[in-house]
Amino acid sequence: MSTATEPSAFPAELRRRRTERRISQLDLALRAGTTQRHLSFMERGRSRPGRTMVIRIAESLDLPLRDRNSLLNSAGYAPVYPESRLETPMLGPVREALEVILKGHLPYPALVLRPYGELVAANSAVDLLTEDVAAELLEPPVNMIRLLLHPDGLARRVRNLPQWGRHVTENMRRALEGGGNDPRLAAFIAELESYLPPAAPDPDHLGFAVPLRLASPAGELRLITTITSFATALDVTLAELRLEAFLPADEATATILRARVGPAPATTSPSQAGPH
């Protein structure tokens, strides 16, 4: 557990997080089961909340578990949500479940990612995304989002890079705007956008429904993605993991992918992942 800071940090933290999410004092008070007057007093430092109230406010703001711990810390309380190393015996059942899920997505690529795109585990079909990329992009810890958009990575095989790349970065930017100030994420988005060529107006543009069009020796592949998270996790490490699966957008792609996956090992085990 980290050392708690002085409670005087809480009013500014509460006000910042509430305004970043564009939630009024009244709306937040109703969600947290308190009064607008009490919330106003907390934001001005005239009332010190109990730990339970801080947790209720954090839940009402829909803060990630890491940020909930931070808000507790600012109010003078120790964090309540643990952050375990993925390779610990306690998370053994989780690692086994992830391996089963990854294997179940074959013959389609599936990845487990930490925040900012750090690769934790993948099934054997991930070579579809990593073949012919620059060696330095495969040095651990591998950042899959950078690998996908970097000019020396998958980008040179993406036939709709301007549109698909901005589909990726715009989704990340919406997450940034909805999750408050994160300088590291903002800098990462700026880096990724620097790799992308200008996107010319497309009369057939379908908004954010942008499939990945990927060149391959067997023909063009059209892929869509799904993202799954641990919605009920009470551990910071698990709550921050994301499972991203690439699925065929048409039968021709499905046929090519089914034909290319051989008897290789099904997964790169998350038990081999490094520390968070």
Coordinates of N, CA, C and O in Angstrom, one line a residue, residues 160-225:
N160 N -5.8 0.7 -46.4 CA -6.6 1.9 -46.1 C -6.1 2.5 -44.8 O -6.8 2.9 -43.9
L161 N -4.8 2.7 -44.8 CA -4.1 3.2 -43.6 C -4.6 4.6 -43.1 O -4.9 4.8 -41.9
P162 N -4.8 5.6 -44.0 CA -5.3 6.9 -43.5 C -6.6 6.8 -42.8 O -6.8 7.4 -41.7
Q163 N -7.6 6.0 -43.3 CA -8.9 5.8 -42.7 C -8.8 4.9 -41.5 O -9.3 5.3 -40.4
W164 N -8.2 3.8 -41.6 CA -8.2 2.8 -40.5 C -7.3 3.4 -39.3 O -7.7 3.2 -38.2
G165 N -6.2 4.0 -39.7 CA -5.3 4.5 -38.6 C -6.0 5.5 -37.8 O -5.9 5.6 -36.6
R166 N -6.8 6.4 -38.5 CA -7.5 7.5 -37.7 C -8.7 6.9 -37.0 O -9.1 7.5 -36.0
H167 N -9.3 5.8 -37.5 CA -10.3 5.1 -36.7 C -9.7 4.7 -35.4 O -10.3 4.8 -34.3
V168 N -8.5 4.2 -35.4 CA -7.8 3.7 -34.1 C -7.5 4.9 -33.2 O -7.9 4.9 -32.0
T169 N -6.9 6.0 -33.8 CA -6.5 7.1 -32.9 C -7.7 7.9 -32.4 O -7.7 8.5 -31.3
E170 N -8.8 8.0 -33.2 CA -9.9 8.8 -32.8 C -10.6 8.0 -31.7 O -11.2 8.7 -30.7
N171 N -10.7 6.7 -31.7 CA -11.2 5.9 -30.6 C -10.4 6.2 -29.3 O -11.0 6.3 -28.2
M172 N -9.1 6.2 -29.5 CA -8.2 6.5 -28.3 C -8.5 7.9 -27.8 O -8.5 8.2 -26.6
R173 N -8.7 8.9 -28.7 CA -8.9 10.2 -28.3 C -10.2 10.4 -27.6 O -10.3 11.2 -26.6
R174 N -11.2 9.7 -28.0 CA -12.5 9.7 -27.2 C -12.3 9.2 -25.8 O -12.9 9.7 -24.9
A175 N -11.5 8.1 -25.7 CA -11.2 7.5 -24.4 C -10.5 8.5 -23.5 O -10.7 8.7 -22.3
L176 N -9.6 9.3 -24.2 CA -8.8 10.3 -23.4 C -9.8 11.4 -22.9 O -9.7 11.8 -21.8
E177 N -10.7 11.9 -23.8 CA -11.6 12.9 -23.4 C -12.6 12.5 -22.4 O -12.9 13.2 -21.5
G178 N -12.9 11.2 -22.4 CA -13.9 10.7 -21.4 C -13.2 10.3 -20.1 O -13.9 10.2 -19.1
G179 N -11.9 10.1 -20.1 CA -11.2 9.7 -18.9 C -10.4 10.7 -18.2 O -9.6 10.4 -17.3
G180 N -10.5 12.0 -18.7 CA -9.8 13.0 -18.0 C -8.4 13.2 -18.5 O -8.0 12.7 -19.6
N181 N -7.6 14.0 -17.8 CA -6.3 14.4 -18.3 C -5.3 13.3 -18.1 O -5.0 12.8 -17.0
D182 N -4.7 12.8 -19.2 CA -3.7 11.8 -19.2 C -2.6 12.2 -20.1 O -2.6 11.8 -21.3
P183 N -1.6 12.9 -19.7 CA -0.5 13.4 -20.6 C 0.2 12.3 -21.3 O 0.6 12.5 -22.5
R184 N 0.4 11.1 -20.7 CA 1.1 10.1 -21.4 C 0.3 9.6 -22.6 O 0.8 9.3 -23.7
L185 N -1.0 9.4 -22.4 CA -1.9 8.9 -23.5 C -2.0 10.0 -24.6 O -1.9 9.7 -25.8
A186 N -2.1 11.3 -24.2 CA -2.1 12.3 -25.2 C -0.9 12.3 -26.0 O -0.9 12.5 -27.3
A187 N 0.3 12.1 -25.4 CA 1.6 12.1 -26.2 C 1.6 10.9 -27.1 O 2.1 11.0 -28.2
F188 N 1.1 9.8 -26.6 CA 1.1 8.6 -27.4 C 0.2 8.7 -28.6 O 0.6 8.3 -29.8
I189 N -0.9 9.3 -28.5 CA -1.8 9.5 -29.6 C -1.2 10.5 -30.6 O -1.2 10.2 -31.8
A190 N -0.5 11.5 -30.1 CA 0.2 12.4 -31.0 C 1.3 11.7 -31.8 O 1.5 11.9 -33.0
E191 N 2.0 10.8 -31.2 CA 3.0 10.0 -31.9 C 2.4 9.1 -32.9 O 2.9 9.1 -34.1
L192 N 1.3 8.5 -32.6 CA 0.6 7.6 -33.6 C 0.1 8.4 -34.8 O 0.2 8.0 -35.9
E193 N -0.5 9.6 -34.5 CA -1.0 10.4 -35.6 C 0.1 10.9 -36.5 O -0.2 11.1 -37.7
S194 N 1.3 11.0 -36.0 CA 2.4 11.5 -36.8 C 2.8 10.4 -37.9 O 3.5 10.8 -38.8
Y195 N 2.4 9.2 -37.6 CA 2.7 8.1 -38.6 C 1.8 8.1 -39.8 O 2.0 7.4 -40.8
L196 N 0.6 8.7 -39.6 CA -0.5 8.5 -40.6 C -0.5 9.5 -41.7 O -0.3 10.8 -41.4
P197 N -0.7 9.1 -42.9 CA -0.8 10.1 -44.0 C -2.1 10.8 -43.9 O -3.1 10.3 -43.3
P198 N -2.3 11.9 -44.6 CA -3.6 12.6 -44.6 C -4.7 11.7 -45.1 O -4.5 10.9 -46.1
A199 N -5.9 11.8 -44.6 CA -7.0 11.0 -45.0 C -7.8 11.9 -46.0 O -8.4 12.9 -45.6
A200 N -7.9 11.5 -47.2 CA -8.6 12.2 -48.2 C -10.1 11.9 -48.0 O -10.5 10.9 -47.5
P201 N -11.0 12.9 -48.3 CA -12.4 12.7 -48.2 C -12.9 11.4 -49.0 O -12.4 11.2 -50.1
D202 N -13.7 10.6 -48.4 CA -14.1 9.4 -49.0 C -15.6 9.4 -49.1 O -16.3 9.4 -48.1
P203 N -16.2 9.4 -50.3 CA -17.7 9.4 -50.4 C -18.3 8.2 -49.8 O -19.5 8.2 -49.5
D204 N -17.6 7.1 -49.7 CA -18.1 5.8 -49.1 C -17.8 5.7 -47.7 O -18.0 4.6 -47.1
H205 N -17.3 6.7 -47.0 CA -16.9 6.7 -45.6 C -18.1 6.3 -44.7 O -19.2 6.9 -44.9
L206 N -18.0 5.4 -43.8 CA -19.1 4.9 -43.0 C -18.8 5.2 -41.5 O -19.2 4.5 -40.6
G207 N -18.2 6.4 -41.3 CA -18.0 6.8 -39.9 C -16.9 5.9 -39.3 O -15.8 5.7 -39.8
F208 N -17.2 5.4 -38.1 CA -16.3 4.6 -37.4 C -16.4 3.1 -37.7 O -15.7 2.3 -37.1
A209 N -17.2 2.7 -38.7 CA -17.3 1.3 -39.1 C -16.2 1.1 -40.2 O -16.5 1.0 -41.4
V210 N -14.9 1.1 -39.8 CA -13.8 1.0 -40.7 C -13.1 -0.4 -40.6 O -12.4 -0.6 -39.6
P211 N -13.3 -1.3 -41.5 CA -12.5 -2.5 -41.4 C -11.1 -2.3 -41.8 O -10.7 -1.4 -42.5
L212 N -10.2 -3.2 -41.3 CA -8.8 -3.2 -41.6 C -8.7 -4.0 -42.9 O -9.0 -5.2 -43.0
R213 N -8.1 -3.3 -44.0 CA -7.9 -4.0 -45.3 C -6.4 -4.2 -45.3 O -5.6 -3.3 -45.4
L214 N -6.0 -5.5 -45.2 CA -4.6 -5.9 -45.1 C -4.2 -6.8 -46.3 O -4.8 -7.8 -46.6
A215 N -3.1 -6.4 -46.9 CA -2.5 -7.1 -48.0 C -1.9 -8.4 -47.5 O -1.2 -8.4 -46.4
S216 N -2.0 -9.5 -48.2 CA -1.4 -10.8 -47.8 C -1.1 -11.5 -49.1 O -1.7 -11.3 -50.2
P217 N -0.2 -12.5 -49.1 CA 0.1 -13.3 -50.3 C -1.1 -14.0 -50.9 O -1.2 -14.3 -52.1
A218 N -2.1 -14.3 -50.0 CA -3.3 -15.0 -50.5 C -4.4 -14.1 -51.0 O -5.4 -14.6 -51.4
G219 N -4.1 -12.8 -50.9 CA -5.2 -11.8 -51.3 C -5.5 -10.9 -50.1 O -5.0 -11.0 -49.0
E220 N -6.3 -9.9 -50.5 CA -6.6 -8.9 -49.4 C -7.5 -9.5 -48.4 O -8.5 -10.2 -48.6
L221 N -7.1 -9.1 -47.1 CA -7.9 -9.5 -46.0 C -8.7 -8.3 -45.4 O -8.2 -7.2 -45.4
R222 N -9.9 -8.6 -45.0 CA -10.8 -7.5 -44.4 C -11.1 -8.0 -43.0 O -11.8 -9.0 -42.9
L223 N -10.7 -7.2 -42.1 CA -10.8 -7.6 -40.7 C -11.6 -6.5 -39.8 O -11.4 -5.3 -40.1
I224 N -12.4 -7.0 -38.9 CA -13.0 -6.1 -37.9 C -12.5 -6.6 -36.5 O -11.9 -7.7 -36.4
T225 N -12.6 -5.7 -35.6 CA -12.1 -6.0 -34.2 C -13.2 -5.9 -33.2 O -14.2 -5.2 -33.3

